Amino acid sequence: MARPQEDMGRIGLWYGGIDSLPSPQAREAIQEAEALGYGSLWLAEAVGRDPFAHAGILLSATERIVVATGIANVYARDPMTMVAGQRTLAEAFPGRFLLGLGVSHAHLVAGVRKHDYSKPYSYMVDYLERMA
């Protein structure tokens, strides 16, 4: 099984706005990116779509392009759920899904989600240990 980083090509596309597109337009956008030769499309986790469900929709609409989360917010789901989402997409689309994790931004985590954002580095270290 190929690893995503081996098949991502030299140029990828980060498209934060794809999170706000209805699914039919998002599928068209990634198909166009693939046709133009982009090796990967990175999508953000903002407030529009669940990144795992969205990645599955995008991957099912294409044949080669790698879809990566840039980033999946560690405050949005527990580590076991994060691993399960990654595993599901990696098995369904071998070599075409890459999980990127991050702590997001204080105004989204503390302000919108109402989580404690006082120690994001420590939170991430603990989170990664619990994913293992």
C-alpha positions as a Python dict, from the first residue, in 0.01 Angstrom:
ca = {
    (1, 'M'): (0, 0, 0),
    (2, 'A'): (139, 336, -101),
    (3, 'R'): (180, 603, 162),
    (4, 'P'): (20, 939, 79),
    (5, 'Q'): (343, 1136, 92),
    (6, 'E'): (484, 915, -187),
    (7, 'D'): (200, 1004, -426),
    (8, 'M'): (131, 1368, -347),
    (9, 'G'): (325, 1509, -639),
    (10, 'R'): (530, 1825, -633),
    (11, 'I'): (244, 2072, -606),
    (12, 'G'): (-60, 2058, -383),
    (13, 'L'): (-351, 2290, -330),
    (14, 'W'): (-478, 2427, 2),
    (15, 'Y'): (-836, 2539, -42),
    (16, 'G'): (-993, 2667, 278),
    (17, 'G'): (-1307, 2771, 93),
    (18, 'I'): (-1396, 2416, -6),
    (19, 'D'): (-1535, 2381, 347),
    (20, 'S'): (-1818, 2618, 255),
    (21, 'L'): (-1910, 2469, -82),
    (22, 'P'): (-2212, 2239, -119),
    (23, 'S'): (-2100, 1882, -194),
    (24, 'P'): (-2175, 1891, -570),
    (25, 'Q'): (-1955, 2200, -618),
    (26, 'A'): (-1683, 2059, -391),
    (27, 'R'): (-1672, 1742, -600),
    (28, 'E'): (-1643, 1952, -918),
    (29, 'A'): (-1363, 2160, -763),
    (30, 'I'): (-1151, 1861, -667),
    (31, 'Q'): (-1211, 1693, -1002),
    (32, 'E'): (-1082, 2008, -1171),
    (33, 'A'): (-779, 2018, -940),
    (34, 'E'): (-703, 1655, -1024),
    (35, 'A'): (-746, 1722, -1399),
    (36, 'L'): (-503, 2016, -1369),
    (37, 'G'): (-241, 1782, -1223),
    (38, 'Y'): (-240, 1878, -855),
    (39, 'G'): (-115, 1592, -642),
    (40, 'S'): (-301, 1685, -326),
    (41, 'L'): (-579, 1897, -189),
    (42, 'W'): (-558, 2016, 170),
    (43, 'L'): (-880, 2108, 345),
    (44, 'A'): (-931, 2294, 669),
    (45, 'E'): (-1164, 2210, 953),
    (46, 'A'): (-1356, 2529, 1007),
    (47, 'V'): (-1729, 2544, 1072),
    (48, 'G'): (-1878, 2418, 745),
    (49, 'R'): (-1804, 2045, 716),
    (50, 'D'): (-1674, 1750, 915),
    (51, 'P'): (-1327, 1693, 765),
    (52, 'F'): (-1353, 1313, 757),
    (53, 'A'): (-1693, 1297, 590),
    (54, 'H'): (-1587, 1575, 354),
    (55, 'A'): (-1262, 1397, 267),
    (56, 'G'): (-1459, 1080, 190),
    (57, 'I'): (-1688, 1272, -46),
    (58, 'L'): (-1390, 1431, -221),
    (59, 'L'): (-1192, 1108, -245),
    (60, 'S'): (-1489, 920, -389),
    (61, 'A'): (-1516, 1182, -665),
    (62, 'T'): (-1156, 1135, -780),
    (63, 'E'): (-908, 864, -876),
    (64, 'R'): (-558, 980, -786),
    (65, 'I'): (-542, 1302, -587),
    (66, 'V'): (-449, 1281, -218),
    (67, 'V'): (-681, 1458, 26),
    (68, 'A'): (-522, 1586, 346),
    (69, 'T'): (-658, 1765, 650),
    (70, 'G'): (-481, 2092, 704),
    (71, 'I'): (-577, 2064, 988),
    (72, 'A'): (-816, 1842, 1180),
    (73, 'N'): (-874, 2020, 1511),
    (74, 'V'): (-770, 1812, 1813),
    (75, 'Y'): (-1024, 1994, 2026),
    (76, 'A'): (-1308, 1876, 1801),
    (77, 'R'): (-1287, 1502, 1876),
    (78, 'D'): (-1115, 1268, 2118),
    (79, 'P'): (-800, 1079, 2009),
    (80, 'M'): (-975, 744, 1962),
    (81, 'T'): (-1230, 902, 1729),
    (82, 'M'): (-954, 1081, 1536),
    (83, 'V'): (-767, 753, 1481),
    (84, 'A'): (-1088, 578, 1376),
    (85, 'G'): (-1161, 847, 1116),
    (86, 'Q'): (-808, 828, 978),
    (87, 'R'): (-813, 448, 966),
    (88, 'T'): (-1150, 439, 789),
    (89, 'L'): (-1039, 672, 510),
    (90, 'A'): (-693, 515, 478),
    (91, 'E'): (-850, 171, 429),
    (92, 'A'): (-1120, 294, 190),
    (93, 'F'): (-876, 501, -20),
    (94, 'P'): (-530, 340, 15),
    (95, 'G'): (-248, 591, -15),
    (96, 'R'): (-486, 883, -74),
    (97, 'F'): (-567, 1025, 270),
    (98, 'L'): (-327, 1211, 495),
    (99, 'L'): (-425, 1323, 844),
    (100, 'G'): (-282, 1657, 951),
    (101, 'L'): (-353, 1757, 1311),
    (102, 'G'): (-342, 2092, 1483),
    (103, 'V'): (-458, 2295, 1780),
    (104, 'S'): (-646, 2551, 1569),
    (105, 'H'): (-680, 2906, 1704),
    (106, 'A'): (-765, 3039, 2049),
    (107, 'H'): (-1070, 3234, 1933),
    (108, 'L'): (-1219, 2919, 1777),
    (109, 'V'): (-1126, 2676, 2052),
    (110, 'A'): (-1194, 2892, 2359),
    (111, 'G'): (-1444, 3133, 2208),
    (112, 'V'): (-1657, 2912, 1985),
    (113, 'R'): (-1600, 2561, 2124),
    (114, 'K'): (-1562, 2673, 2490),
    (115, 'H'): (-1255, 2453, 2553),
    (116, 'D'): (-955, 2549, 2766),
    (117, 'Y'): (-682, 2681, 2534),
    (118, 'S'): (-432, 2784, 2802),
    (119, 'K'): (-174, 2515, 2713),
    (120, 'P'): (-216, 2408, 2349),
    (121, 'Y'): (133, 2255, 2323),
    (122, 'S'): (83, 2035, 2631),
    (123, 'Y'): (-264, 1944, 2510),
    (124, 'M'): (-124, 1831, 2173),
    (125, 'V'): (156, 1626, 2330),
    (126, 'D'): (-95, 1444, 2552),
    (127, 'Y'): (-335, 1402, 2259),
    (128, 'L'): (-69, 1240, 2040),
    (129, 'E'): (32, 1004, 2320),
    (130, 'R'): (-330, 896, 2357),
    (131, 'M'): (-356, 833, 1982),
    (132, 'A'): (-73, 579, 1989),
}
